[in-house]
Short mmCIF file of C-alpha atoms (C1' of nucleotides) in Angstrom, two decimals:
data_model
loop_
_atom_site.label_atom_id
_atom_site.label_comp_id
_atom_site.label_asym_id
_atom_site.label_seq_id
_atom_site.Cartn_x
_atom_site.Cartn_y
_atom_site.Cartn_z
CA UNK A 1 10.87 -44.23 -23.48
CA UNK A 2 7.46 -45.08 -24.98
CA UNK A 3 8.65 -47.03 -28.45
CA UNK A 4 6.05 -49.69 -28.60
CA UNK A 5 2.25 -49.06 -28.66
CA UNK A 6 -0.17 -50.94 -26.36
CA UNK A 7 -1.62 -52.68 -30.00
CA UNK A 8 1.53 -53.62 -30.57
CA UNK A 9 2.52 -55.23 -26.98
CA UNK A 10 -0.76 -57.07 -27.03
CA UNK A 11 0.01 -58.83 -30.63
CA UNK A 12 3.43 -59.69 -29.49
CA UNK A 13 1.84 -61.56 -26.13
CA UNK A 14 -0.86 -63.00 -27.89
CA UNK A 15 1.64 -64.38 -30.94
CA UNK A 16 3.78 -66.12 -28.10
CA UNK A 17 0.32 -67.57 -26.88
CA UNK A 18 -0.55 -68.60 -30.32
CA UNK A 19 2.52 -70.56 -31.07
CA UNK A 20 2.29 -72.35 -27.77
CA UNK A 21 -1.40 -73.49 -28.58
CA UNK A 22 -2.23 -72.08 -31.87
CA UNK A 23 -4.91 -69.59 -32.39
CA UNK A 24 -7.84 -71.52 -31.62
CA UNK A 25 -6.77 -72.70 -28.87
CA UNK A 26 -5.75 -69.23 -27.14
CA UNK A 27 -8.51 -67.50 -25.64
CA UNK A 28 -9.11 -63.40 -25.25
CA UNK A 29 -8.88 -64.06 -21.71
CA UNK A 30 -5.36 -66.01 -21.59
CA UNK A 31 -3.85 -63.19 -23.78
CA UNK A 32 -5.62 -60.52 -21.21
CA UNK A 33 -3.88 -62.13 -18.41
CA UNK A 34 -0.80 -62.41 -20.11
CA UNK A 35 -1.05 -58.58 -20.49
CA UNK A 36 -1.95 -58.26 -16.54
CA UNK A 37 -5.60 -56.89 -17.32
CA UNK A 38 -8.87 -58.02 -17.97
CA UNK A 39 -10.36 -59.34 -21.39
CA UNK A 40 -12.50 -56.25 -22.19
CA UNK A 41 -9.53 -53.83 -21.70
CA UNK A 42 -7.96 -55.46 -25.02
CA UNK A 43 -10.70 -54.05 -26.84
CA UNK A 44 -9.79 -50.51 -26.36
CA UNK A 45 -6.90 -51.17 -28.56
CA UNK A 46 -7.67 -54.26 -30.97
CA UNK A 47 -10.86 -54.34 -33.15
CA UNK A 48 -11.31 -58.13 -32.17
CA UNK A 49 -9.11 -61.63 -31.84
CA UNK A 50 -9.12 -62.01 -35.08
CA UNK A 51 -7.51 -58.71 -36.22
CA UNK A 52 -4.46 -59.99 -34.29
CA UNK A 53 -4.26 -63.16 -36.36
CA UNK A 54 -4.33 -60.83 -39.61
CA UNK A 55 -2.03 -58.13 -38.84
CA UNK A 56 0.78 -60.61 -37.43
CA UNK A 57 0.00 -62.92 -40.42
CA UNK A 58 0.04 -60.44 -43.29
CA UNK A 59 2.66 -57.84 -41.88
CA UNK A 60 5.15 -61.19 -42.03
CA UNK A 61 3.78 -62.19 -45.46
CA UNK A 62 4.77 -58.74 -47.05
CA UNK A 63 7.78 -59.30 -45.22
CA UNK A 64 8.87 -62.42 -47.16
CA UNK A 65 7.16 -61.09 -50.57
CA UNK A 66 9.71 -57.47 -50.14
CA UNK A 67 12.20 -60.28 -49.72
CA UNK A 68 11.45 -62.04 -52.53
CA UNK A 69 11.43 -59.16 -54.85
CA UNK A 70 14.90 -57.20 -53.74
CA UNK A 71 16.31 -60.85 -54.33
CA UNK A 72 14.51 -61.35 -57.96
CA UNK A 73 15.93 -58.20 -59.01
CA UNK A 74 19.95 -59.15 -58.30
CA UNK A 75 21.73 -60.35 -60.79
CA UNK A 76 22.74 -63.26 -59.44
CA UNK A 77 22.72 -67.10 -60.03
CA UNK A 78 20.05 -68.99 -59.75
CA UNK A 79 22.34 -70.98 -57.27
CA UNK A 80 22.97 -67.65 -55.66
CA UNK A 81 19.14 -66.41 -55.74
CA UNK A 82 18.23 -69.84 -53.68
CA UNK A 83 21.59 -68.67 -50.84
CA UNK A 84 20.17 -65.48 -50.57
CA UNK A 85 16.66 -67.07 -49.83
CA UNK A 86 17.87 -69.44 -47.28
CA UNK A 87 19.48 -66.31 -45.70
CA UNK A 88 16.04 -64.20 -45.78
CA UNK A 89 14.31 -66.97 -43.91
CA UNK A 90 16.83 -67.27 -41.55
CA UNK A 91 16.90 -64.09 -40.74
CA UNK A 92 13.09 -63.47 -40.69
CA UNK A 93 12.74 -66.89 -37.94
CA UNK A 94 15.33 -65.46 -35.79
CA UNK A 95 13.30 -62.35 -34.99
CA UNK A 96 9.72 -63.10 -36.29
CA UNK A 97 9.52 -67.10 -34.84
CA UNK A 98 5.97 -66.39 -32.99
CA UNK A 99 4.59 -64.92 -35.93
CA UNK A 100 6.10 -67.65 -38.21
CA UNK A 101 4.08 -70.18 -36.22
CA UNK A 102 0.75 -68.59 -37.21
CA UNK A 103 1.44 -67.97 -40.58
CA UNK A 104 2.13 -71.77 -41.13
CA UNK A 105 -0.40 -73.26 -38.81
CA UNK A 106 -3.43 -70.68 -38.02
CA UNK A 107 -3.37 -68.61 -41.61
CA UNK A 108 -6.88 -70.50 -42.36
CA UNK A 109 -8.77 -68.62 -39.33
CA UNK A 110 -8.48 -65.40 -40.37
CA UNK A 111 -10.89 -63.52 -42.11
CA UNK A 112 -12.21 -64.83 -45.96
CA UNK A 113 -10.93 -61.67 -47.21
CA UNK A 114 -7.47 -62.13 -45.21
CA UNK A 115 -7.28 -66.05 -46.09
CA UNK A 116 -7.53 -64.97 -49.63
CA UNK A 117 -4.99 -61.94 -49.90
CA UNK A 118 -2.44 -64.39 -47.88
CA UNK A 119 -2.99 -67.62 -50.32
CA UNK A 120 -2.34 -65.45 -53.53
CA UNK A 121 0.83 -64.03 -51.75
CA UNK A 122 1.84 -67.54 -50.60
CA UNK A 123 1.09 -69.22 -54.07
CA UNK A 124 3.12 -65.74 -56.38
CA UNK A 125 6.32 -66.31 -53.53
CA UNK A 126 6.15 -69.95 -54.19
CA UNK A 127 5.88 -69.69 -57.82
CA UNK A 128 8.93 -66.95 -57.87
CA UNK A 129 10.48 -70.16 -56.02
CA UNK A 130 9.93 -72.51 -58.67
CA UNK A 131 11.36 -70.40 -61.61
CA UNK A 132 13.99 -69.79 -59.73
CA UNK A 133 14.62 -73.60 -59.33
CA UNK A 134 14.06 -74.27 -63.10
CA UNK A 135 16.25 -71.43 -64.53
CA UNK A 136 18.82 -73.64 -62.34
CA UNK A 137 17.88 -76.77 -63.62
CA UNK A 138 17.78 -75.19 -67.48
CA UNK A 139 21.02 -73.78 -67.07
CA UNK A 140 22.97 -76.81 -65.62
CA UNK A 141 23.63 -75.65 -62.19
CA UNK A 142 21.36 -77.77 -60.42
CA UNK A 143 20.62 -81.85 -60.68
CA UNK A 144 17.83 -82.13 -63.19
CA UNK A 145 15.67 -83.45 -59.87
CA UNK A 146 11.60 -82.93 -59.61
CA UNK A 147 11.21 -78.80 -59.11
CA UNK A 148 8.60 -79.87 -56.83
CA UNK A 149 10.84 -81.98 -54.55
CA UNK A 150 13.48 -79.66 -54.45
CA UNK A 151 10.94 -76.48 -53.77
CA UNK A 152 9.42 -78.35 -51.45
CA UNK A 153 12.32 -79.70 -48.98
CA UNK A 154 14.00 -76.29 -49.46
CA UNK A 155 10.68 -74.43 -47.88
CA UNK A 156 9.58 -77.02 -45.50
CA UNK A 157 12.84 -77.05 -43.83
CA UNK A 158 12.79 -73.16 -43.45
CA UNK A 159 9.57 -72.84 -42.70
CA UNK A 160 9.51 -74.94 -39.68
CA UNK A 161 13.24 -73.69 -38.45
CA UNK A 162 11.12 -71.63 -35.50
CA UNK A 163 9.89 -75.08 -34.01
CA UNK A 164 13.78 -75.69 -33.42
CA UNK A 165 16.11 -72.81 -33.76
CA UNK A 166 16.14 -71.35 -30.15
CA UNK A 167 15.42 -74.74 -28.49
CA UNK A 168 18.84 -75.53 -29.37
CA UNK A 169 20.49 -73.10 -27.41
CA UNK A 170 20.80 -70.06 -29.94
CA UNK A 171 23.40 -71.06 -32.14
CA UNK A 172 25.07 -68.54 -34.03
CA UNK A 173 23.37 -67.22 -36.90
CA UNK A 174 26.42 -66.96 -39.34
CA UNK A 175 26.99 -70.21 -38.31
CA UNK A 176 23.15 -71.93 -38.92
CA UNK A 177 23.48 -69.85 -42.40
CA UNK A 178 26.72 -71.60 -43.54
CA UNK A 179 25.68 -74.92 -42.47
CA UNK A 180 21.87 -74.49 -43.44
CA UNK A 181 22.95 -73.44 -47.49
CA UNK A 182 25.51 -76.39 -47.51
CA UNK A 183 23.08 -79.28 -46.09
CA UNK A 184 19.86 -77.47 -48.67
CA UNK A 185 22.32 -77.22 -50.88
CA UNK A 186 25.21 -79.62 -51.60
CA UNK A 187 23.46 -82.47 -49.17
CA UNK A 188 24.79 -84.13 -46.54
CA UNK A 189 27.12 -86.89 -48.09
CA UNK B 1 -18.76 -106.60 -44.96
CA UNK B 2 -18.36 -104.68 -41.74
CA UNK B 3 -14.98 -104.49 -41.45
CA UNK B 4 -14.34 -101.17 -39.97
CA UNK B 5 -15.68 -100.35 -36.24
CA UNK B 6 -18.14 -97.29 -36.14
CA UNK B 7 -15.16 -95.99 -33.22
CA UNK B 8 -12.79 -96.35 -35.81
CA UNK B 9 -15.22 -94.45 -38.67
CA UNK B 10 -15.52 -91.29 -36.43
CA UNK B 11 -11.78 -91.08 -35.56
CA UNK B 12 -11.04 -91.17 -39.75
CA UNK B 13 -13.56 -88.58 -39.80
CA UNK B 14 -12.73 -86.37 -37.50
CA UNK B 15 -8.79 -86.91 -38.82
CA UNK B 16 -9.80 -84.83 -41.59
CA UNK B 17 -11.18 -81.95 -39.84
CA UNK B 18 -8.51 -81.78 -37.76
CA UNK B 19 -6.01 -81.63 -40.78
CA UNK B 20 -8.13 -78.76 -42.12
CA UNK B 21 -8.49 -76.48 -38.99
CA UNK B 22 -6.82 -78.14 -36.40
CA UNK B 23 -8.19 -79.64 -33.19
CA UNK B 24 -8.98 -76.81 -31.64
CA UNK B 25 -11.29 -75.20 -34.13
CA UNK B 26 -13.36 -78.69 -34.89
CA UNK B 27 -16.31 -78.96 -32.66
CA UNK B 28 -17.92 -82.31 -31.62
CA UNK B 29 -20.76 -81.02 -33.71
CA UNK B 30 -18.36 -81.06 -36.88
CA UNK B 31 -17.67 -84.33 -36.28
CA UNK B 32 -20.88 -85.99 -35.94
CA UNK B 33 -22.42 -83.50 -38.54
CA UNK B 34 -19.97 -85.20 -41.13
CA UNK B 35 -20.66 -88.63 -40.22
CA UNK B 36 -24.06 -87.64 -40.62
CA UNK B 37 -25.59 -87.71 -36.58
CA UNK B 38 -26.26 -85.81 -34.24
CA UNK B 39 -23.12 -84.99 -31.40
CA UNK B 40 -24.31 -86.87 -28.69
CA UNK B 41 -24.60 -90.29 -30.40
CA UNK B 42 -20.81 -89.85 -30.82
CA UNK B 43 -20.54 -90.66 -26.87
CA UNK B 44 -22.32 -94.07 -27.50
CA UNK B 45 -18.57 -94.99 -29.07
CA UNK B 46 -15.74 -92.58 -27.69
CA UNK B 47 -15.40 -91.47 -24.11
CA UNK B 48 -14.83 -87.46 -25.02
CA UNK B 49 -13.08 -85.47 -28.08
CA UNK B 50 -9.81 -85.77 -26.22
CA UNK B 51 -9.35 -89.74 -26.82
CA UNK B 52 -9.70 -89.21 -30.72
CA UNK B 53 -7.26 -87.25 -30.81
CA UNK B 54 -5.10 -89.45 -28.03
CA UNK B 55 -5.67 -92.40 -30.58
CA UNK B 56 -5.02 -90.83 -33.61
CA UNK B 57 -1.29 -89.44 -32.38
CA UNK B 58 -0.59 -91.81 -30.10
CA UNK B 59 -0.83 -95.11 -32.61
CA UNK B 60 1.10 -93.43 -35.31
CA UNK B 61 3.85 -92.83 -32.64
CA UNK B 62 4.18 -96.03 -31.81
CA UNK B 63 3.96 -96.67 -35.78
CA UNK B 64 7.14 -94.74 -35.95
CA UNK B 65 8.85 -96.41 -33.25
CA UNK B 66 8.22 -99.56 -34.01
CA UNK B 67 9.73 -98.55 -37.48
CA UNK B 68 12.92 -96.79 -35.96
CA UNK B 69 13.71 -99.86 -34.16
CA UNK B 70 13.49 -102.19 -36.85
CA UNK B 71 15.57 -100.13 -38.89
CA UNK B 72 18.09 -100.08 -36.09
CA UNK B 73 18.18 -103.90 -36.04
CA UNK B 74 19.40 -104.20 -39.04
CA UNK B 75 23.20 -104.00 -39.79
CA UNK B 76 23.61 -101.53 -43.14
CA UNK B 77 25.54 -98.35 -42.93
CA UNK B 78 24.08 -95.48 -41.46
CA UNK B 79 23.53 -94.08 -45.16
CA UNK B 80 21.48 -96.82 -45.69
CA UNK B 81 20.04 -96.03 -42.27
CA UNK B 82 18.69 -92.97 -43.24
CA UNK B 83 17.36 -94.06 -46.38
CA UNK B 84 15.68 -96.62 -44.84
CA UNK B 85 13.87 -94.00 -42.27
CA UNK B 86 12.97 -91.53 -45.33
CA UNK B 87 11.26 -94.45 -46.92
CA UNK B 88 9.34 -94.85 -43.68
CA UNK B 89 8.23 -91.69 -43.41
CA UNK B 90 7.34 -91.59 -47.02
CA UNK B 91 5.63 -95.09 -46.48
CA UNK B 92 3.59 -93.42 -43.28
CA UNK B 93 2.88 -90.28 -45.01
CA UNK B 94 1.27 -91.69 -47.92
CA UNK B 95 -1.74 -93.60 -45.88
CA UNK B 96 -1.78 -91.67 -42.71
CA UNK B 97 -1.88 -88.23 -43.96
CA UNK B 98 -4.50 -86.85 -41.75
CA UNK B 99 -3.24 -88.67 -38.54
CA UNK B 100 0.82 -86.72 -39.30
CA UNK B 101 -1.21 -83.45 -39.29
CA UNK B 102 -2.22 -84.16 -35.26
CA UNK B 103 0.54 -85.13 -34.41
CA UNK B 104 2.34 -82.33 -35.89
CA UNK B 105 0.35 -79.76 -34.32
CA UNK B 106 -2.34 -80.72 -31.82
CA UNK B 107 0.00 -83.14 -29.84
CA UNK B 108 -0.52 -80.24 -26.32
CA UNK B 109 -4.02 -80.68 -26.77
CA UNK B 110 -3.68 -84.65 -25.35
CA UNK B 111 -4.27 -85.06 -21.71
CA UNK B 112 -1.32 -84.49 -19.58
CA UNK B 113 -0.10 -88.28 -19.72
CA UNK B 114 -0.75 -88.78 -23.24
CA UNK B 115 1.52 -85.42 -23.73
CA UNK B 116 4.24 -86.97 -21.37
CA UNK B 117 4.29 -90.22 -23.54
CA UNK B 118 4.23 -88.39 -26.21
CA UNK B 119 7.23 -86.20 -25.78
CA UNK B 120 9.39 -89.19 -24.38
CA UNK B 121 8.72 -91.15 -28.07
CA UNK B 122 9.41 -88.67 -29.83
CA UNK B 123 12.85 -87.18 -28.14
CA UNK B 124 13.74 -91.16 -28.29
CA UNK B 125 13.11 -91.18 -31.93
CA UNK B 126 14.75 -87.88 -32.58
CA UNK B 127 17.93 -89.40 -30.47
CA UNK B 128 17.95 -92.27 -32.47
CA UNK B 129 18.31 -90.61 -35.77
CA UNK B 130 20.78 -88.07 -34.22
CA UNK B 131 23.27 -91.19 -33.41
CA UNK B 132 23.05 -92.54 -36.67
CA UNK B 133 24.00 -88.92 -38.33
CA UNK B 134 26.65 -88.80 -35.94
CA UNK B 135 28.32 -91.92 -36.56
CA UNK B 136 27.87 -91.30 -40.41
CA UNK B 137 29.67 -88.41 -39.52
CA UNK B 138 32.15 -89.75 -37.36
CA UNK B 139 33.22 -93.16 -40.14
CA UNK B 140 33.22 -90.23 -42.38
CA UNK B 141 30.74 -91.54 -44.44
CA UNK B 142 28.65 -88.28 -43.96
CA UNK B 143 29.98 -84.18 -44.54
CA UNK B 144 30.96 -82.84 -41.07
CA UNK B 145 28.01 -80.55 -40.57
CA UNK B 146 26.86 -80.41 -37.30
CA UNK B 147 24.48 -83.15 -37.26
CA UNK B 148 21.46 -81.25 -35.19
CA UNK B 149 21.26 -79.11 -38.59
CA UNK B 150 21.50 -82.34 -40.65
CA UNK B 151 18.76 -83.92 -38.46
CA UNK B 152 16.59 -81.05 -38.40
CA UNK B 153 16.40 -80.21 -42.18
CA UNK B 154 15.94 -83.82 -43.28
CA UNK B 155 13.37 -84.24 -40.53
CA UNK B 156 11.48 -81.06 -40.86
CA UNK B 157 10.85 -81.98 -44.48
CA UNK B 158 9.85 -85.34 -43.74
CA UNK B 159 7.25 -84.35 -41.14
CA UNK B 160 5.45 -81.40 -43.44
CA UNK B 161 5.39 -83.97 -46.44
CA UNK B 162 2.03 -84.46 -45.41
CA UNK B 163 0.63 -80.93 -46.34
CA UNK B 164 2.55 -81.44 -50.17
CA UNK B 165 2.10 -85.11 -51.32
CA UNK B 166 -1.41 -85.14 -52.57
CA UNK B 167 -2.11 -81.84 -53.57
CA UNK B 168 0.02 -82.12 -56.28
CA UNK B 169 -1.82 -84.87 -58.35
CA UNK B 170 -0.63 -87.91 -56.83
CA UNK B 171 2.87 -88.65 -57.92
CA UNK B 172 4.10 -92.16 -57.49
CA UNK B 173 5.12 -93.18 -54.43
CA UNK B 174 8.52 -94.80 -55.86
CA UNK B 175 9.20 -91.60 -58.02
CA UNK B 176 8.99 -89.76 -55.00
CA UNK B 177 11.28 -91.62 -52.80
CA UNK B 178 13.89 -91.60 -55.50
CA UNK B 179 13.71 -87.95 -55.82
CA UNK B 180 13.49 -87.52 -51.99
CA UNK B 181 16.05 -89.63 -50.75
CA UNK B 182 18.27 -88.08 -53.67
CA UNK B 183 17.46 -84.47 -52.79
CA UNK B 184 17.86 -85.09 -48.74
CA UNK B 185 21.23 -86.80 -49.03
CA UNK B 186 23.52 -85.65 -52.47
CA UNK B 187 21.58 -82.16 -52.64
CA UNK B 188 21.08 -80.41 -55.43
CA UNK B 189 23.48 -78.96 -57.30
"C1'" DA C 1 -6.16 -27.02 -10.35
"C1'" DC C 2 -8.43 -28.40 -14.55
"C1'" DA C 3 -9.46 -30.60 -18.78
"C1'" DC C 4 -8.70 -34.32 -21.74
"C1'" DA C 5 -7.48 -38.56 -23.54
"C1'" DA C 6 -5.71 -43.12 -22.88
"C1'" DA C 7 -6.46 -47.26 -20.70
"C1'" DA C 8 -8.14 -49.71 -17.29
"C1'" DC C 9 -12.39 -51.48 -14.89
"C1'" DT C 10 -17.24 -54.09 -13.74
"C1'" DA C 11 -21.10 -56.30 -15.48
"C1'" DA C 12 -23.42 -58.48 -18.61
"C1'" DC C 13 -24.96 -60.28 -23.32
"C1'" DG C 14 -26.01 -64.07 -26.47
"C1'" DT C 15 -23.57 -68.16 -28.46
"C1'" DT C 16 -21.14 -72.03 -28.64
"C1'" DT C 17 -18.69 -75.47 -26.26
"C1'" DG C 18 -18.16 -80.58 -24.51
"C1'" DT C 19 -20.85 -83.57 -22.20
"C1'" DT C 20 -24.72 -86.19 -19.60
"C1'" DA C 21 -29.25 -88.39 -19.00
"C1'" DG C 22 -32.91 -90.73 -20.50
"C1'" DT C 23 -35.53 -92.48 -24.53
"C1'" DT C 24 -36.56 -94.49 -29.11
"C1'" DT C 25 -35.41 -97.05 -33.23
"C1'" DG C 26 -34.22 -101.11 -35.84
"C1'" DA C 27 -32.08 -105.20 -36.61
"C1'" DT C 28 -30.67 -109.80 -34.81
"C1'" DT C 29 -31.15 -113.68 -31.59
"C1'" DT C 30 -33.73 -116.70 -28.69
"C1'" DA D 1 -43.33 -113.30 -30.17
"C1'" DA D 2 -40.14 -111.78 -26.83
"C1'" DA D 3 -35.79 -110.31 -25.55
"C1'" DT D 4 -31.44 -108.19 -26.58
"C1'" DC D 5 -28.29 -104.79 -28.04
"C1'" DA D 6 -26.00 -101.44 -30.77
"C1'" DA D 7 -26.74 -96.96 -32.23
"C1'" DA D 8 -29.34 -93.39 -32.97
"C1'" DC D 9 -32.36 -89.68 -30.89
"C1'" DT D 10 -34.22 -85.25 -27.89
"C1'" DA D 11 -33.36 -82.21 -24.30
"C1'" DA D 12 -30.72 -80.04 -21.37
"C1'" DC D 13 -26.58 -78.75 -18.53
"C1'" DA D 14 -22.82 -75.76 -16.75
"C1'" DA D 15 -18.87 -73.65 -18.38
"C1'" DA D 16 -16.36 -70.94 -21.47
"C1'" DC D 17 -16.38 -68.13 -25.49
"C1'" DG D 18 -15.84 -63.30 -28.01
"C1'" DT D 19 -17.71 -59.06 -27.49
"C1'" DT D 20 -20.36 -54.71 -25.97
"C1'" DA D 21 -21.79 -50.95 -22.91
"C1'" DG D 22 -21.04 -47.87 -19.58
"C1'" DT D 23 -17.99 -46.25 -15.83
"C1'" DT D 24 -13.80 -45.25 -13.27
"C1'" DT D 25 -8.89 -44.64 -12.90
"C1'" DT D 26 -4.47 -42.83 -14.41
"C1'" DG D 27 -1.30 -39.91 -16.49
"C1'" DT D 28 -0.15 -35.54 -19.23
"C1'" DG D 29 -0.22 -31.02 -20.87
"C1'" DT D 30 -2.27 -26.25 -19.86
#
DNA sequence: ACACAAAACTAACGTTTGTTAGTTTGATTT
DNA sequence: AAATCAAACTAACAAACGTTAGTTTTGTGT
């Protein structure tokens, strides 16, 4: 059974490399030997280091954009909008945490043309964030705090759940979701 | 006035480029091109790239320990605890912006003892905070959440404030750590 | 058995890397 | 005026970097 492609085995070593060091620091002979071959074999399958970077980069940034959108287009809450994000980044760190770790740390060593395609997407998720957060704070459903501060802890908690989910011994994923959207949520007191 | 050692001019320097692209991707030629020299009169006043970084991570880990263990001298509830240690790392953030941004991500980049001092500092701090959640928890001052989420999302928030505060114009320092401390603890709804 | 394509190999390339050695400059002290 | 010293310089190093070119091996379908 031949599901995976070599391109594709190579940018899943290399993305385990490049959250252990970061891009920069991972060489195209580390992710070579990680592979068992030599550093020129890669290039049979990958245009260059870089093209690694951008395809595990932007493949995850559509990811979380697709995301956005189906959740934009319930119904729901505002409250409920913001539960159903904290889900979709859950979900996206348990299987996507090596990828996750370049977006958020090596996103500025891609290609100009990448850099720039990634920064609007970043910027039109995190703006789709922030209305979300007002329409709360409009309707009465949320404390009338900064939008920034409460944008901002929401996503930087999520965003860096890869450093620590998994180090912690897998804990149930129902069970990080439930506690997760009450500490984001209704705090800790 | 000469105030500021020409050792401690090239480590602010280089602080920055590191916060843009990381340690890794800053070359000793960056460096000395910004402070306007050539590379190799940067050896006349550090030993090697490696002890810039070393010095820049290691003194703001001491920074926080020192801080941890003052707040742990004092007898308040752990509520007040935890305030206390969001105000820190809002104080910290605020002037040593660059410096959070190594020792957020280039920390494995140290030598191998600087890593191993390193790691022990922090897993004490981390400890630290984790016993005051839990004993919030356990005079039920605190929801019962397990406290390794509790610890996590208030601390992965705290540690990325660095990449937010500034970008967004500046807002005062006192404004924020109302807003913080208010969003980390009660939530937001 | 043969042809073909995928995927590995060896060898080398031009650059860039961190760093060393030895020298010159410019200001301050004696 | 001579001596001192911090701090810059030029020149070069060996090693490591990403990548290319050309060749050989390996597996698959005919």
């Amino acid at each position: 059974m031949k599901t995976t492609s070599r391109k594709a085995e190579i940018i899943a070593e290399a993305s385990q490399l490049f959250k252990e060091k970061g891009y920069s620091a991972v060489t195209v002979r580390d992710i070579a030997q990680a592979m068992g071959i030599k550093a020129a074999s890669l290039y049979n399958h990958i245009e260059g280091k870089q093209e690694i970077l951008s395809v595990l980069i932007l493949d995850l940034a559509k990811e979380f954009t697709s995301g956005m959108n189906a959740i934009l287009k319930m119904n729901n809450s505002p409250l409920q909008k913001i539960e159903k994000l904290i889900e979709l980044h859950i979900d996206i760190t348990v299987n996507q945490s090596e990828a996750l770790a370049a977006l958020n740390n090596d996103w500025m060593h891609m290609a100009e043309t990448d850099v720039n395609n990634f920064v609007v997407m970043r910027e039109t998720y995190e703006e789709n964030f922030r209305t979300i957060i007002k329409e709360g704070i409009a309707q009465g459903q949320l404390q009338p705090r900064h939008p920034e501060v409460i944008l901002f802890s929401i996503l930087s908690t999520l965003r860096t759940l890869y450093l620590w989910y998994q180090k912690r011994g897998k804990l149930d994923v129902n069970l990080l979701k439930r506690d997760m959207v009450a500490v984001l949520i209704r705090g800790i007191v």
